Short mmCIF file of C-alpha atoms in Angstrom, two decimals:
data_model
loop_
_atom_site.label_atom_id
_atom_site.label_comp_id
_atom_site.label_asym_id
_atom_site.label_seq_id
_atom_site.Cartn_x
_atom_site.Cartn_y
_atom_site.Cartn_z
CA UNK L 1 5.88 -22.61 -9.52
CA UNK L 2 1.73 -21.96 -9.47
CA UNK L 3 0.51 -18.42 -10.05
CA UNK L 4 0.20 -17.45 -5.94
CA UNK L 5 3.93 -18.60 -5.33
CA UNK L 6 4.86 -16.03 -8.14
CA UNK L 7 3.06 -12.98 -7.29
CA UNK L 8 3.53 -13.23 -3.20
CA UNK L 9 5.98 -10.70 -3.11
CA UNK L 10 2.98 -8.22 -3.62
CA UNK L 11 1.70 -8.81 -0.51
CA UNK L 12 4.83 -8.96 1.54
CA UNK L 13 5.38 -7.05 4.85
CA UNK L 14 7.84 -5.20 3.87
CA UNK L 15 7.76 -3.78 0.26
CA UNK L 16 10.42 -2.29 -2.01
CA UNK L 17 10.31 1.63 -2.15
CA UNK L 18 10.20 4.15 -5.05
CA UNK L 19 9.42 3.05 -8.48
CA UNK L 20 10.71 -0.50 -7.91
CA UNK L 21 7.94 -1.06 -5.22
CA UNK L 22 5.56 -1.44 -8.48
CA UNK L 23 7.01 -2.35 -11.62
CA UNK L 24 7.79 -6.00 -10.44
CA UNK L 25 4.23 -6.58 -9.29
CA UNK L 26 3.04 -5.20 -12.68
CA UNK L 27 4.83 -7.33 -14.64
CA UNK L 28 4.17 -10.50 -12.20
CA UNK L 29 0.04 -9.76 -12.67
CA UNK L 30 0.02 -9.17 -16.20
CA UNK L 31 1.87 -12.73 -16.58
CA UNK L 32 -0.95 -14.43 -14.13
CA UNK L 33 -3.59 -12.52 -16.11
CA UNK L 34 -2.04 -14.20 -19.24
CA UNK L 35 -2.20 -17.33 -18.02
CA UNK L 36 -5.08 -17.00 -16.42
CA UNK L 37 -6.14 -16.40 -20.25
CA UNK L 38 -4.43 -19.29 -21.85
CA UNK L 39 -5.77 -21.92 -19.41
CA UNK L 40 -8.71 -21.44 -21.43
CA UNK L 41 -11.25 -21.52 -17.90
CA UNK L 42 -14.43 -22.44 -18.71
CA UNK L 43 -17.31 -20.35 -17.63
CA UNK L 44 -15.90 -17.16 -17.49
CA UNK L 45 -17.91 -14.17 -18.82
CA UNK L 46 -16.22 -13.27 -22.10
CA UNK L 47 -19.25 -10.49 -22.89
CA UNK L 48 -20.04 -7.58 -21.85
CA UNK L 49 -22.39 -6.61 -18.59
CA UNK L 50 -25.87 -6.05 -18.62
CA UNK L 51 -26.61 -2.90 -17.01
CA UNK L 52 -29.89 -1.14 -15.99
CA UNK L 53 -31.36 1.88 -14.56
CA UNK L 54 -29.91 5.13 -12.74
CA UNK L 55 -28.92 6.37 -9.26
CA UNK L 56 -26.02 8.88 -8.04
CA UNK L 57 -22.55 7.60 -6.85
CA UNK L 58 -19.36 8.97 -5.94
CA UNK L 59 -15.61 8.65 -5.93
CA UNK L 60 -12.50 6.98 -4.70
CA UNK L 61 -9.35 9.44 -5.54
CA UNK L 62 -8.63 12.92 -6.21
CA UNK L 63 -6.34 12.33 -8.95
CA UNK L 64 -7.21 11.69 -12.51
CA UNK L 65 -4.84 9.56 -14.96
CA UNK L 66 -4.89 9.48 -18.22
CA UNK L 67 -7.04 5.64 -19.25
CA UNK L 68 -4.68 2.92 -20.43
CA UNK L 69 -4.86 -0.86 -19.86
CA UNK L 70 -2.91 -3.05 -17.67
CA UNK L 71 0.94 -2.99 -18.99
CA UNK L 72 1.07 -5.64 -21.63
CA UNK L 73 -2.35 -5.62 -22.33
CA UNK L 74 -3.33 -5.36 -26.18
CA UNK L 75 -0.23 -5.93 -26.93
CA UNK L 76 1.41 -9.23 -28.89
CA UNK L 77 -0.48 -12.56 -30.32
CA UNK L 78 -1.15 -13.95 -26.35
CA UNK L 79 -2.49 -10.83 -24.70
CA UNK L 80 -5.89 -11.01 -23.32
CA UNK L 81 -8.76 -9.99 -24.93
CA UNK L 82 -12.24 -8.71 -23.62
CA UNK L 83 -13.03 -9.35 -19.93
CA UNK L 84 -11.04 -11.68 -17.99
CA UNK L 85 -11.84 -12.55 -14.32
CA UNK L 86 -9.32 -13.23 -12.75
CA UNK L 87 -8.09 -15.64 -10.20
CA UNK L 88 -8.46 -15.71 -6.45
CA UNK L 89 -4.75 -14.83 -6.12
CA UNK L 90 -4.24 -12.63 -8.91
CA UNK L 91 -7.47 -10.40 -7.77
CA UNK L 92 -5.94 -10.47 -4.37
CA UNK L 93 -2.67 -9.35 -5.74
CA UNK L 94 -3.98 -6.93 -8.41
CA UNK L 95 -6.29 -5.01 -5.04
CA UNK L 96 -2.84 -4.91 -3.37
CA UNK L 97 -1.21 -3.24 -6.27
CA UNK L 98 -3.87 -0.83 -6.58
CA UNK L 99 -3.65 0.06 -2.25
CA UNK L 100 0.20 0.49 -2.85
CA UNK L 101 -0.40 2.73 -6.11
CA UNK L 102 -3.22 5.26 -4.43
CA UNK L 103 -0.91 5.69 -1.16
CA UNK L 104 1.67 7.32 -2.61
CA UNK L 105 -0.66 10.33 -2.94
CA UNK L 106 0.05 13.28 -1.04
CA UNK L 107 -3.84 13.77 0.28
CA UNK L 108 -3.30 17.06 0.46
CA UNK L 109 -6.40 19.01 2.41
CA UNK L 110 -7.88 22.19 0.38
CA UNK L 111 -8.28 25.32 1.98
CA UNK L 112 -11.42 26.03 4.18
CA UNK L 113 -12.67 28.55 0.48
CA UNK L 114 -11.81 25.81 -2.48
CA UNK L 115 -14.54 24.24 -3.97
CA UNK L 116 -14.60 20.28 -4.80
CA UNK L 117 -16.24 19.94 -8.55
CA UNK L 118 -18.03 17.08 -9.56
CA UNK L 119 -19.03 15.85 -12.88
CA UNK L 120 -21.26 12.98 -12.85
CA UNK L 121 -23.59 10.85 -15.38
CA UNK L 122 -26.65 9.03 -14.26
CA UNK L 123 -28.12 6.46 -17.35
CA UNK L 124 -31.89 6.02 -17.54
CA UNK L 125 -35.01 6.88 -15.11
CA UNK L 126 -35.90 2.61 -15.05
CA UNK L 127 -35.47 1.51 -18.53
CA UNK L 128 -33.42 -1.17 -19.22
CA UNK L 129 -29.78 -0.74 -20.81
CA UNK L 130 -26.62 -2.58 -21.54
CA UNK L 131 -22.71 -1.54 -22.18
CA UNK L 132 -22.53 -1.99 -25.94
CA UNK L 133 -19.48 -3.38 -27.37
CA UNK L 134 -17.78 0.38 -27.65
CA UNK L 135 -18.82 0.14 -23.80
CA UNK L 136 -21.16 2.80 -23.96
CA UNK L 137 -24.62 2.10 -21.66
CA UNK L 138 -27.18 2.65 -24.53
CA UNK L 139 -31.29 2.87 -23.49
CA UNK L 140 -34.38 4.41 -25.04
CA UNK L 141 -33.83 6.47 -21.54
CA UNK L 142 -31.57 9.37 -21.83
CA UNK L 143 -28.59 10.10 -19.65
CA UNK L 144 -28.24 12.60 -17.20
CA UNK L 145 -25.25 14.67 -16.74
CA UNK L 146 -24.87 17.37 -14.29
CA UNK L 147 -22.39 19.09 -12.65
CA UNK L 148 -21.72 20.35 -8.96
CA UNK L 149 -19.27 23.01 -6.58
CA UNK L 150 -19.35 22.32 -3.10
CA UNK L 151 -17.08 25.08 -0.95
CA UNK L 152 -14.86 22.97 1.47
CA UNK L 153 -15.82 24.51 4.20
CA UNK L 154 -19.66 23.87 3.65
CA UNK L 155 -20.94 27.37 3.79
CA UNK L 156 -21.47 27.35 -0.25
CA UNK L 157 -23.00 25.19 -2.94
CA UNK L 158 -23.17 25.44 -6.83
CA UNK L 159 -25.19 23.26 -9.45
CA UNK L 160 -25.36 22.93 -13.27
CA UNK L 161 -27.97 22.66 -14.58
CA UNK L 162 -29.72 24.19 -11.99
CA UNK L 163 -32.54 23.00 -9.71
CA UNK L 164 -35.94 24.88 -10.57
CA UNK L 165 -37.55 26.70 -7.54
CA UNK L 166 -40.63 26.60 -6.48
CA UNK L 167 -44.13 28.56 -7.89
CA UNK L 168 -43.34 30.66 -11.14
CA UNK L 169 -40.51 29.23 -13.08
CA UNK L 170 -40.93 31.41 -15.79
CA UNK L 171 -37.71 32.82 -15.53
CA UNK L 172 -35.79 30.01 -14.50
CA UNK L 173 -32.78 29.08 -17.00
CA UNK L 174 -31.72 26.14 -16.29
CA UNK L 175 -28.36 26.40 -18.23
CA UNK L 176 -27.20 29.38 -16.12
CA UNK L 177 -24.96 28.49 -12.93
CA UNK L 178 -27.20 28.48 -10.04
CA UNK L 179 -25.01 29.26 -6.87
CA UNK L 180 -25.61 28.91 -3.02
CA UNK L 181 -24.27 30.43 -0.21
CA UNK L 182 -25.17 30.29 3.52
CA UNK L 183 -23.93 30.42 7.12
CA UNK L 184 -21.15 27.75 8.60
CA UNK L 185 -22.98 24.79 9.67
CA UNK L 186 -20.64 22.60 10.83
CA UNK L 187 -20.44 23.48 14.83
CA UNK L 188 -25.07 23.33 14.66
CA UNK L 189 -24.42 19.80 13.00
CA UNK L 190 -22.25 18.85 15.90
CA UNK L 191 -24.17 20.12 18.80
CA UNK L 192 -27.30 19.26 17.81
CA UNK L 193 -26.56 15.63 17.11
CA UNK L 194 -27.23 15.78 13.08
CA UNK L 195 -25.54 13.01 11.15
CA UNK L 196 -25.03 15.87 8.28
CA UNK L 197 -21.67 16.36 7.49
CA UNK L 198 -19.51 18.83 5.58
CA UNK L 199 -17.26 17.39 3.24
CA UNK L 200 -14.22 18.74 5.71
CA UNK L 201 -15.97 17.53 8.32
CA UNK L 202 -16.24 13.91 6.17
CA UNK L 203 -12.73 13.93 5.32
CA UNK L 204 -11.12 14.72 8.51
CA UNK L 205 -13.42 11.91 10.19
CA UNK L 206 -11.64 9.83 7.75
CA UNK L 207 -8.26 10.97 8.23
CA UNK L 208 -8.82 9.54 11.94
CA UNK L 209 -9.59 6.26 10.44
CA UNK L 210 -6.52 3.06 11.20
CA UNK L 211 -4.82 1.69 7.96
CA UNK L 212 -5.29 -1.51 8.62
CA UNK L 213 -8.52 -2.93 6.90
CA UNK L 214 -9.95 -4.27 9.38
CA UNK L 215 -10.09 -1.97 11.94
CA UNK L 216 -10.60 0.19 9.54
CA UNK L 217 -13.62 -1.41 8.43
CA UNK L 218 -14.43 -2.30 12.40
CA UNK L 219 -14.42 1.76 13.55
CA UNK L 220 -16.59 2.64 10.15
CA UNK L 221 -19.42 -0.02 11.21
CA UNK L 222 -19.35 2.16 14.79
CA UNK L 223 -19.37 5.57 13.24
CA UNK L 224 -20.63 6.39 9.76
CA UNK L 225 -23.79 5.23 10.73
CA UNK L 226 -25.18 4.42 7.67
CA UNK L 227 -27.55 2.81 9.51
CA UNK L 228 -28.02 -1.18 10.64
CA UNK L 229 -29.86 -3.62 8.49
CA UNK L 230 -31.31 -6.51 10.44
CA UNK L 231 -30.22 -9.65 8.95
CA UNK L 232 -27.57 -8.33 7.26
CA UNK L 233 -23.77 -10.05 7.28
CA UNK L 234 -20.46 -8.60 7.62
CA UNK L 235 -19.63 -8.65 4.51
CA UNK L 236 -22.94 -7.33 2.98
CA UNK L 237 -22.43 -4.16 4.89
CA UNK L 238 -18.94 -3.92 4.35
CA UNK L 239 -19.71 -3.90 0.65
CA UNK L 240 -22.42 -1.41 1.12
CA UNK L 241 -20.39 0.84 3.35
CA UNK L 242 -17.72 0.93 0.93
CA UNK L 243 -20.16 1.92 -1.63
CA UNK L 244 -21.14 5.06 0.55
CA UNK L 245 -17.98 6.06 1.07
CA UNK L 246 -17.27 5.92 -2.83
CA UNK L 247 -19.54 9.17 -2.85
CA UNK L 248 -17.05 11.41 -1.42
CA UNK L 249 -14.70 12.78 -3.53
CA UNK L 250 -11.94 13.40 -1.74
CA UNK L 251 -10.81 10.40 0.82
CA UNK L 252 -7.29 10.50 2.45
CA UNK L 253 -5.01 8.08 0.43
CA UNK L 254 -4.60 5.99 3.76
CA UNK L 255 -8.14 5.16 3.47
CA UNK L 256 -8.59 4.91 -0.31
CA UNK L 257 -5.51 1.85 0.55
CA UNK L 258 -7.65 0.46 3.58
CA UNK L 259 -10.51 0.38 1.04
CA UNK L 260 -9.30 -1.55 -1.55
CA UNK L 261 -8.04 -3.98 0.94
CA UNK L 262 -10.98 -4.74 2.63
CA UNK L 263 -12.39 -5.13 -0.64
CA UNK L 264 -9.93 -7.81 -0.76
CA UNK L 265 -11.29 -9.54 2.06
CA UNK L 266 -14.95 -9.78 1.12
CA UNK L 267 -15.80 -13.19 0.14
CA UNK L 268 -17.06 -13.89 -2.98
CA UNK L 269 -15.74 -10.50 -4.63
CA UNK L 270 -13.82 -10.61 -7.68
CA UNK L 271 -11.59 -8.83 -10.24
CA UNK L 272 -12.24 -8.43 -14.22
CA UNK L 273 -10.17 -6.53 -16.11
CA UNK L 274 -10.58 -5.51 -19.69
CA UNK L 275 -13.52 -3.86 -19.00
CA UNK L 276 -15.48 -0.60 -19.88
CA UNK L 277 -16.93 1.51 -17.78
CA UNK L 278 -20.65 3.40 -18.51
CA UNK L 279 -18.77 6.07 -20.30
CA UNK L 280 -17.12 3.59 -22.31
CA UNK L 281 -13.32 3.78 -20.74
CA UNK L 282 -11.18 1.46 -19.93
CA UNK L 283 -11.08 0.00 -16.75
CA UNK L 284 -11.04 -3.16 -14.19
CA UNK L 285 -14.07 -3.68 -12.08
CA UNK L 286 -14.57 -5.39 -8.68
CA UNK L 287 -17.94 -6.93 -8.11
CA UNK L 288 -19.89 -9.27 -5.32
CA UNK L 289 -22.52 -10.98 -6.70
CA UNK L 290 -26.47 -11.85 -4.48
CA UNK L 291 -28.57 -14.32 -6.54
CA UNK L 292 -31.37 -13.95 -3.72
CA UNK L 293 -32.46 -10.63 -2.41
CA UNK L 294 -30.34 -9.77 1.12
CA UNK L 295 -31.23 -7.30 3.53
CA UNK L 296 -30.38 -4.19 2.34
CA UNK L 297 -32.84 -4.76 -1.13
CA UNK L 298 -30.39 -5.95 -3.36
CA UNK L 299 -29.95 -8.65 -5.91
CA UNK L 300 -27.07 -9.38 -8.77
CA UNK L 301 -24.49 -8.27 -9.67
CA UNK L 302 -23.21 -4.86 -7.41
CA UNK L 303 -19.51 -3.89 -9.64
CA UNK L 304 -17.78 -0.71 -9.08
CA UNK L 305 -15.34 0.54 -11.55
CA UNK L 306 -11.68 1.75 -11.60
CA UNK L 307 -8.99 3.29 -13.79
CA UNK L 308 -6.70 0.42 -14.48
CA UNK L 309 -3.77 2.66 -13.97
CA UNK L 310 -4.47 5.58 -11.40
CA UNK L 311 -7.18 2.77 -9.37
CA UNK L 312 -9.85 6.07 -9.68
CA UNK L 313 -13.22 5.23 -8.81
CA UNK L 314 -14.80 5.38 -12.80
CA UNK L 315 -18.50 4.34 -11.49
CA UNK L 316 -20.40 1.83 -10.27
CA UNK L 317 -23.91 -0.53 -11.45
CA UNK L 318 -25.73 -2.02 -8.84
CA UNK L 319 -28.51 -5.12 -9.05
CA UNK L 320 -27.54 -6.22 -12.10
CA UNK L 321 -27.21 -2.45 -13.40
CA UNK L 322 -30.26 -0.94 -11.93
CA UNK L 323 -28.48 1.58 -11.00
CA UNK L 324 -25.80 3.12 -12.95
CA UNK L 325 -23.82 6.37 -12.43
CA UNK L 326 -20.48 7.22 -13.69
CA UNK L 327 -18.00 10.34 -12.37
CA UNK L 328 -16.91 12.28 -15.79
CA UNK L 329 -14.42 14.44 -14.04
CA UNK L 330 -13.76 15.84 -10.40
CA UNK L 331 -10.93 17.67 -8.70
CA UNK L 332 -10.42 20.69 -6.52
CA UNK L 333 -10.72 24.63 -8.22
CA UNK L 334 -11.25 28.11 -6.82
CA UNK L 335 -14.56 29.34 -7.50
CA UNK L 336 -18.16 28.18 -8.52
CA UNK L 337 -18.37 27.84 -11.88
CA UNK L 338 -14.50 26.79 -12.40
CA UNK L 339 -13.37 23.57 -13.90
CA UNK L 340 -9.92 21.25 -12.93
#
């Protein structure tokens, strides 16, 4: 029986339910991964990414797991070790597992005053770096952390460190919370034709998004409006919408399904697990890969980075690591200033 035969059941119509629904297709993938191993394939990348640059990203789920590897993995004298990319069928089967997994989440909406914190790492101003072995990016350019409160609702905005005004900055402290607040803008945005969103407005556009990947996919082309790029093919701005839509934080768990299956259906994409992310945690990337320069300005490798358990968004490098940005922590909290 060949690996695709095996792990089928993963994709079937009609999937078990409750804790059942996964542990078979665990099991199943970490066997194909295995072998995958042992067939000793030629030409896989067995080191580490090279990575480059700095740019801001953003996120796939609200909920964040504690990091462990695949189940299996690390474990006994066969298991895998270091990066393994994985088959056609296997990556097909381990995006399916990972659309099942994120949902079961409840995608529950926070009220109009919550605040959504984000915790994010840029690497670098243009310098070149690489993931060490530890997986850490390392450069002669140093990181950037900072940390920002948005209020659901849009009417309020936090940052940390905060932004320096304008003229005299004498004063400024840039270690003190520096917090926002203004009038609703969500009914000017509408009437006055602004693509400016807040991130309600954002997540309840999503919410009206179909499950299925392809019209999913089909109705974010028509409406995001991230903007056409002439020359550009399906699949090149399927990747690069997904990409934007990794910079919201919260996404309904319909959609964060829908988006790792189109992900599944962009040719030339493929799974590596065993991976680290820039911060140096475990994880399983997906990545396309341009050896020319396409449309949109990009070239090598684009990989975005999950938890291997919870399917989080981690972080993402783009053209050949150019760009690199990881999310240190998100979730939902009361006030500016407040931490999940």
């Amino acid at each position: 029986m060949n690996e695709l035969s095996e792990l089928r059941g993963l994709r079937a119509d009609t999937p078990p339910s409750g804790a059942d629904r996964l542990v078979s297709p665990r099991a199943r993938l970490t066997a194909a991964i295995h072998r995958d191993t042992s067939r000793g394939r030629a030409g896989l990348p067995q080191r580490r990414m090279i990575l480059v640059g700095a740019a801001t990203a953003g996120a796939l789920a609200v909920t964040a797991g504690i990091i462990t590897g695949l189940p299996g993995e690390g474990t006994g004298a066969s298991a895998p070790k270091g990066p393994q990319v994985l088959s056609a069928g296997a990556a097909a089967d381990t995006l399916e597992l990972a659309a099942a997994t994120v949902e079961k989440h409840d995608g529950i909406e926070p009220g109009p005053k919550q605040w959504v914190y984000e915790k994010e790492t840029v690497f670098g101003q243009g310098g070149r770096q690489h993931i060490s072995d530890k997986g850490i990016v390392s450069s002669q350019d140093k990181s950037r952390t900072s940390e920002e409160w948005t209020r659901w609702d849009g009417t309020g905005h936090a940052n940390l460190p905060g932004i320096p005004p304008a003229g005299d900055v004498s004063d400024f402290d840039p270690d003190k919370l520096q917090v926002w607040y203004g009038p609703n803008q969500e009914e000017k945005w509408k009437k006055e034709g602004y693509d400016d969103r807040s991130q309600r407005q954002f997540y309840r556009f999503l919410d009206t998004l179909p499950s299925d990947p392809d019209r999913m996919m089909k109705r974010i082309r028509e409406e995001h409006a991230i903007g056409d790029i002439k020359g550009e093919t399906r699949a090149q701005r399927d990747w690069r919408e997904i990409n934007v839509l990794y910079r919201s934080v919260l996404i309904p768990p319909k959609v964060q399904a829908g988006l790792f299956r189109a992900l599944a259906k962009i040719p030339g994409a493929r799974v590596t697990t065993g991976v680290k992310d820039p911060l140096g945690r475990a994880a399983i990337s997906v990545s396309v890969n341009y050896p020319e320069k396409i449309p949109s300005g990009w070239q090598g490798k684009q990989e975005i980075f999950f938890d291997p358990e919870s399917y989080a968004y981690l972080g993402d490098s783009k053209d050949d690591g150019l760009i690199v940005s990881a999310r240190d922590a998100w979730g939902v909290v009361d006030k500016p200033g407040a931490r999940p």
